[in-house]
PDB file of C-alpha atoms in Angstrom:
ATOM      1  CA  MET A  22     -44.247 -25.610  48.589  1.00 57.00           C
ATOM      2  CA  LYS A  23     -41.822 -22.738  49.186  1.00 84.00           C
ATOM      3  CA  ASN A  24     -42.010 -19.600  47.283  1.00 92.00           C
ATOM      4  CA  LEU A  25     -39.294 -16.945  46.775  1.00 92.00           C
ATOM      5  CA  LYS A  26     -40.163 -15.169  50.072  1.00 94.00           C
ATOM      6  CA  ASP A  27     -39.472 -18.388  51.864  1.00 94.00           C
ATOM      7  CA  ARG A  28     -36.158 -19.047  50.119  1.00 94.00           C
ATOM      8  CA  ILE A  29     -34.964 -15.597  51.012  1.00 94.00           C
ATOM      9  CA  ARG A  30     -35.809 -16.342  54.545  1.00 94.00           C
ATOM     10  CA  GLU A  31     -34.090 -19.584  54.314  1.00 94.00           C
ATOM     11  CA  LEU A  32     -31.013 -18.069  52.916  1.00 94.00           C
ATOM     12  CA  MET A  33     -30.919 -15.516  55.800  1.00 94.00           C
ATOM     13  CA  THR A  34     -31.113 -18.231  58.235  1.00 94.00           C
ATOM     14  CA  VAL A  35     -28.445 -20.365  56.605  1.00 93.00           C
ATOM     15  CA  LEU A  36     -26.154 -17.228  56.363  1.00 93.00           C
ATOM     16  CA  GLY A  37     -26.838 -16.425  59.903  1.00 93.00           C
ATOM     17  CA  LEU A  38     -27.956 -12.745  59.077  1.00 93.00           C
ATOM     18  CA  THR A  39     -30.468 -10.738  60.684  1.00 94.00           C
ATOM     19  CA  ARG A  40     -32.892  -8.719  58.570  1.00 94.00           C
ATOM     20  CA  GLN A  41     -30.812  -5.524  59.287  1.00 94.00           C
ATOM     21  CA  GLN A  42     -27.504  -7.342  58.299  1.00 94.00           C
ATOM     22  CA  PHE A  43     -29.188  -8.809  55.150  1.00 94.00           C
ATOM     23  CA  CYS A  44     -30.583  -5.443  54.083  1.00 93.00           C
ATOM     24  CA  GLU A  45     -27.214  -3.673  54.671  1.00 93.00           C
ATOM     25  CA  GLN A  46     -25.411  -6.368  52.500  1.00 93.00           C
ATOM     26  CA  THR A  47     -28.058  -6.440  49.667  1.00 93.00           C
ATOM     27  CA  LEU A  48     -28.886  -2.728  49.821  1.00 94.00           C
ATOM     28  CA  ILE A  49     -32.574  -3.764  49.882  1.00 94.00           C
ATOM     29  CA  SER A  50     -34.410  -1.387  52.191  1.00 94.00           C
ATOM     30  CA  PRO A  51     -35.732  -2.842  55.497  1.00 94.00           C
ATOM     31  CA  ALA A  52     -39.213  -1.583  54.696  1.00 95.00           C
ATOM     32  CA  SER A  53     -39.091  -3.448  51.305  1.00 94.00           C
ATOM     33  CA  LEU A  54     -37.941  -6.656  52.939  1.00 95.00           C
ATOM     34  CA  SER A  55     -40.531  -6.283  55.630  1.00 95.00           C
ATOM     35  CA  ASN A  56     -43.377  -5.788  53.019  1.00 95.00           C
ATOM     36  CA  ILE A  57     -42.160  -9.041  51.248  1.00 94.00           C
ATOM     37  CA  PHE A  58     -42.247 -11.101  54.429  1.00 94.00           C
ATOM     38  CA  ASN A  59     -45.492  -9.692  55.459  1.00 95.00           C
ATOM     39  CA  GLU A  60     -46.907 -10.438  51.881  1.00 92.00           C
ATOM     40  CA  LYS A  61     -47.693  -6.844  51.277  1.00 94.00           C
ATOM     41  CA  SER A  62     -45.588  -7.104  48.057  1.00 93.00           C
ATOM     42  CA  LYS A  63     -43.831  -9.652  46.183  1.00 93.00           C
ATOM     43  CA  PRO A  64     -40.098  -9.650  45.392  1.00 93.00           C
ATOM     44  CA  THR A  65     -39.074  -8.129  42.213  1.00 93.00           C
ATOM     45  CA  ILE A  66     -36.175  -8.904  39.808  1.00 92.00           C
ATOM     46  CA  ASN A  67     -34.378  -6.031  41.464  1.00 92.00           C
ATOM     47  CA  HIS A  68     -34.481  -7.760  44.777  1.00 94.00           C
ATOM     48  CA  VAL A  69     -33.314 -10.971  43.180  1.00 93.00           C
ATOM     49  CA  ASN A  70     -30.449  -9.153  41.411  1.00 92.00           C
ATOM     50  CA  ALA A  71     -29.475  -7.388  44.654  1.00 92.00           C
ATOM     51  CA  ILE A  72     -29.300 -10.745  46.476  1.00 93.00           C
ATOM     52  CA  LEU A  73     -27.236 -12.446  43.683  1.00 92.00           C
ATOM     53  CA  GLU A  74     -24.783  -9.546  43.593  1.00 92.00           C
ATOM     54  CA  ALA A  75     -24.328  -9.566  47.411  1.00 91.00           C
ATOM     55  CA  PHE A  76     -24.024 -13.290  47.588  1.00 92.00           C
ATOM     56  CA  PRO A  77     -22.463 -14.614  44.182  1.00 91.00           C
ATOM     57  CA  ALA A  78     -22.277 -18.117  45.523  1.00 91.00           C
ATOM     58  CA  VAL A  79     -26.107 -18.485  45.756  1.00 92.00           C
ATOM     59  CA  ASN A  80     -27.562 -20.612  43.029  1.00 92.00           C
ATOM     60  CA  PRO A  81     -29.934 -18.258  41.060  1.00 92.00           C
ATOM     61  CA  ILE A  82     -31.993 -21.335  39.894  1.00 91.00           C
ATOM     62  CA  TRP A  83     -32.546 -22.241  43.432  1.00 93.00           C
ATOM     63  CA  LEU A  84     -33.477 -18.714  44.528  1.00 93.00           C
ATOM     64  CA  LEU A  85     -35.852 -18.225  41.563  1.00 91.00           C
ATOM     65  CA  ASN A  86     -37.467 -21.754  41.245  1.00 91.00           C
ATOM     66  CA  GLY A  87     -36.348 -23.673  44.249  1.00 90.00           C
ATOM     67  CA  ARG A  88     -34.578 -26.196  42.097  1.00 90.00           C
ATOM     68  CA  GLY A  89     -30.972 -27.350  42.729  1.00 90.00           C
ATOM     69  CA  GLU A  90     -28.678 -26.731  45.682  1.00 92.00           C
ATOM     70  CA  MET A  91     -28.897 -23.450  47.552  1.00 91.00           C
ATOM     71  CA  PHE A  92     -25.158 -22.497  46.695  1.00 91.00           C
ATOM     72  CA  LEU A  93     -23.149 -23.007  43.493  1.00 88.00           C
ATOM     73  CA  SER A  94     -20.224 -25.434  43.543  1.00 78.00           C
ATOM     74  CA  ASP A  95     -17.000 -23.803  42.463  1.00 66.00           C
ATOM     75  CA  ASP A  96     -17.237 -25.314  38.896  1.00 59.00           C
ATOM     76  CA  ASP A  97     -20.884 -24.227  38.479  1.00 55.00           C
ATOM     77  CA  ALA A  98     -19.858 -20.621  39.588  1.00 51.00           C
ATOM     78  CA  ALA A  99     -17.145 -20.441  37.011  1.00 48.00           C
ATOM     79  CA  ARG A 100     -19.520 -21.441  34.195  1.00 51.00           C
ATOM     80  CA  GLN A 101     -22.447 -19.435  35.475  1.00 52.00           C
ATOM     81  CA  THR A 102     -23.551 -16.623  33.008  1.00 46.00           C
ATOM     82  CA  GLY A 103     -25.940 -13.778  33.404  1.00 48.00           C
ATOM     83  CA  SER A 104     -28.843 -15.125  31.206  1.00 47.00           C
ATOM     84  CA  GLU A 105     -28.386 -18.986  31.350  1.00 51.00           C
ATOM     85  CA  ASN A 106     -27.956 -21.497  34.228  1.00 50.00           C
ATOM     86  CA  VAL A 107     -25.349 -24.129  34.509  1.00 50.00           C
ATOM     87  CA  ALA A 108     -27.243 -26.410  32.114  1.00 51.00           C
ATOM     88  CA  GLY A 109     -27.413 -23.730  29.497  1.00 54.00           C
ATOM     89  CA  GLU A 110     -31.201 -23.182  29.915  1.00 57.00           C
ATOM     90  CA  PRO A 111     -32.587 -19.706  30.141  1.00 57.00           C
ATOM     91  CA  LEU A 112     -33.346 -18.407  33.551  1.00 54.00           C
ATOM     92  CA  MET A 113     -37.045 -18.542  34.268  1.00 56.00           C
ATOM     93  CA  ILE A 114     -38.703 -16.743  37.130  1.00 54.00           C
ATOM     94  CA  ASP A 115     -41.595 -18.299  39.136  1.00 54.00           C
ATOM     95  CA  PHE A 116     -42.129 -16.339  42.227  1.00 53.00           C
ATOM     96  CA  ASP A 117     -45.054 -18.329  43.541  1.00 56.00           C
ATOM     97  CA  ASN A 118     -44.592 -21.745  42.225  1.00 56.00           C
ATOM     98  CA  PRO A 119     -41.300 -23.471  42.298  1.00 49.00           C
ATOM     99  CA  ALA A 120     -42.955 -26.400  40.453  1.00 44.00           C
ATOM    100  CA  PRO A 121     -42.608 -26.944  36.742  1.00 44.00           C
ATOM    101  CA  ARG A 122     -42.473 -24.008  34.340  1.00 40.00           C
ATOM    102  CA  ALA A 123     -45.622 -22.863  32.737  1.00 38.00           C
ATOM    103  CA  PRO A 124     -45.581 -23.138  28.884  1.00 37.00           C
ATOM    104  CA  MET A 125     -44.526 -20.023  27.118  1.00 36.00           C
ATOM    105  CA  MET A 126     -47.244 -18.063  25.333  1.00 39.00           C
ATOM    106  CA  VAL A 127     -46.727 -17.602  21.580  1.00 37.00           C
ATOM    107  CA  LYS A 128     -48.434 -14.626  20.015  1.00 41.00           C
ATOM    108  CA  ARG A 129     -49.810 -15.520  16.560  1.00 42.00           C
ATOM    109  CA  GLU A 130     -51.039 -13.106  14.055  1.00 52.00           C
ATOM    110  CA  LYS A 131     -54.063 -13.415  12.020  1.00 52.00           C
ATOM    111  CA  PRO A 132     -53.262 -14.077   8.493  1.00 59.00           C
ATOM    112  CA  LYS A 133     -53.704 -10.956   6.364  1.00 64.00           C
ATOM    113  CA  PRO A 134     -56.014 -11.146   3.438  1.00 62.00           C
ATOM    114  CA  GLU A 135     -54.498 -10.893   0.083  1.00 66.00           C
ATOM    115  CA  PRO A 136     -54.955  -7.370  -1.377  1.00 65.00           C
ATOM    116  CA  ASP A 137     -56.648  -8.661  -4.574  1.00 65.00           C
ATOM    117  CA  ALA A 138     -58.977 -11.021  -2.663  1.00 59.00           C
ATOM    118  CA  GLU A 139     -62.689 -10.275  -2.658  1.00 62.00           C
ATOM    119  CA  PRO A 140     -64.334  -9.952   0.817  1.00 61.00           C
ATOM    120  CA  PRO A 141     -65.860 -13.185   2.169  1.00 61.00           C
ATOM    121  CA  VAL A 142     -69.475 -13.871   1.050  1.00 60.00           C
ATOM    122  CA  GLN A 143     -72.004 -13.619   3.890  1.00 59.00           C
ATOM    123  CA  LYS A 144     -74.467 -16.322   4.370  1.00 61.00           C
ATOM    124  CA  GLY A 145     -77.836 -16.425   5.956  1.00 60.00           C
ATOM    125  CA  GLU A 146     -79.857 -13.335   7.150  1.00 59.00           C
ATOM    126  CA  ASP A 147     -76.949 -10.872   6.630  1.00 57.00           C
ATOM    127  CA  ALA A 148     -76.530 -11.789   3.082  1.00 61.00           C
ATOM    128  CA  ALA A 149     -78.737  -8.946   1.850  1.00 63.00           C
ATOM    129  CA  PRO A 150     -76.748  -5.958   0.316  1.00 67.00           C
ATOM    130  CA  ARG A 151     -76.010  -3.231   2.865  1.00 68.00           C
ATOM    131  CA  GLU A 152     -77.177   0.273   2.301  1.00 74.00           C
ATOM    132  CA  GLU A 153     -74.816   3.141   2.593  1.00 75.00           C
ATOM    133  CA  LYS A 154     -75.910   6.111   4.604  1.00 75.00           C
ATOM    134  CA  THR A 155     -74.387   9.589   4.256  1.00 76.00           C
ATOM    135  CA  VAL A 156     -74.329  11.476   7.604  1.00 74.00           C
ATOM    136  CA  GLU A 157     -73.859  15.206   7.603  1.00 77.00           C
ATOM    137  CA  ILE A 158     -71.571  16.300  10.204  1.00 76.00           C
ATOM    138  CA  ARG A 159     -71.835  20.015  11.244  1.00 78.00           C
ATOM    139  CA  THR A 160     -68.561  21.583  12.097  1.00 79.00           C
ATOM    140  CA  ARG A 161     -68.361  22.676  15.736  1.00 77.00           C
ATOM    141  CA  GLN A 162     -66.898  26.033  16.967  1.00 80.00           C
ATOM    142  CA  ILE A 163     -65.111  26.480  20.287  1.00 80.00           C
ATOM    143  CA  THR A 164     -67.103  28.995  22.369  1.00 82.00           C
ATOM    144  CA  GLU A 165     -65.247  28.837  25.699  1.00 84.00           C
ATOM    145  CA  ILE A 166     -62.395  27.221  27.312  1.00 83.00           C
ATOM    146  CA  ARG A 167     -62.219  26.985  31.111  1.00 85.00           C
ATOM    147  CA  ILE A 168     -59.077  25.945  33.225  1.00 84.00           C
ATOM    148  CA  PHE A 169     -59.548  24.836  36.700  1.00 83.00           C
ATOM    149  CA  TYR A 170     -56.684  25.149  39.235  1.00 85.00           C
ATOM    150  CA  ASP A 171     -56.191  23.000  42.429  1.00 84.00           C
ATOM    151  CA  ASP A 172     -56.723  26.178  44.591  1.00 87.00           C
ATOM    152  CA  GLN A 173     -60.375  26.265  43.457  1.00 81.00           C
ATOM    153  CA  THR A 174     -59.875  29.033  41.064  1.00 87.00           C
ATOM    154  CA  TRP A 175     -60.403  29.129  37.303  1.00 83.00           C
ATOM    155  CA  GLU A 176     -59.972  31.076  34.138  1.00 86.00           C
ATOM    156  CA  THR A 177     -62.159  31.403  31.264  1.00 85.00           C
ATOM    157  CA  PHE A 178     -61.061  31.975  27.689  1.00 83.00           C
ATOM    158  CA  VAL A 179     -63.300  33.090  24.832  1.00 84.00           C
ATOM    159  CA  PRO A 180     -61.905  33.016  21.204  1.00 80.00           C
ATOM    160  CA  LYS A 181     -62.254  36.172  19.152  1.00 79.00           C
ATOM    161  CA  ARG A 182     -64.725  36.002  16.456  1.00 69.00           C
TER     162      ARG A 182
END
């Protein structure tokens, strides 16, 4: 199963470009491309955008997910938009798995209790009424402030009383 790194390498081979030539055309730094190929880092959306801008005939769905043909047909290229593929589906990025898309996560909020509703009744051992405790907090006063500097020096400030 090929991942995005492998598809970038395959694109370079098909286009007959060396790493240096590919970097010059896409404006991706050679170090960044080397890190991707050596698996020190993964390609980012900026890398994908740079490749698609440098080579507009490349099918973004193939580049991102490994599905479809490597290059768009002339009709597909004319219909291609920035946020949808030729089938009208939103572009999905799967850098490691070109296999089926993972389901989208839906964040659900907990239902808020009605303002007039009484708190839920506790059952079992915790059903006894709770006792409220009053804790006295003494106000604290600043007595000294020290600032340490990176040259191993410091200053001490003492507030006036």
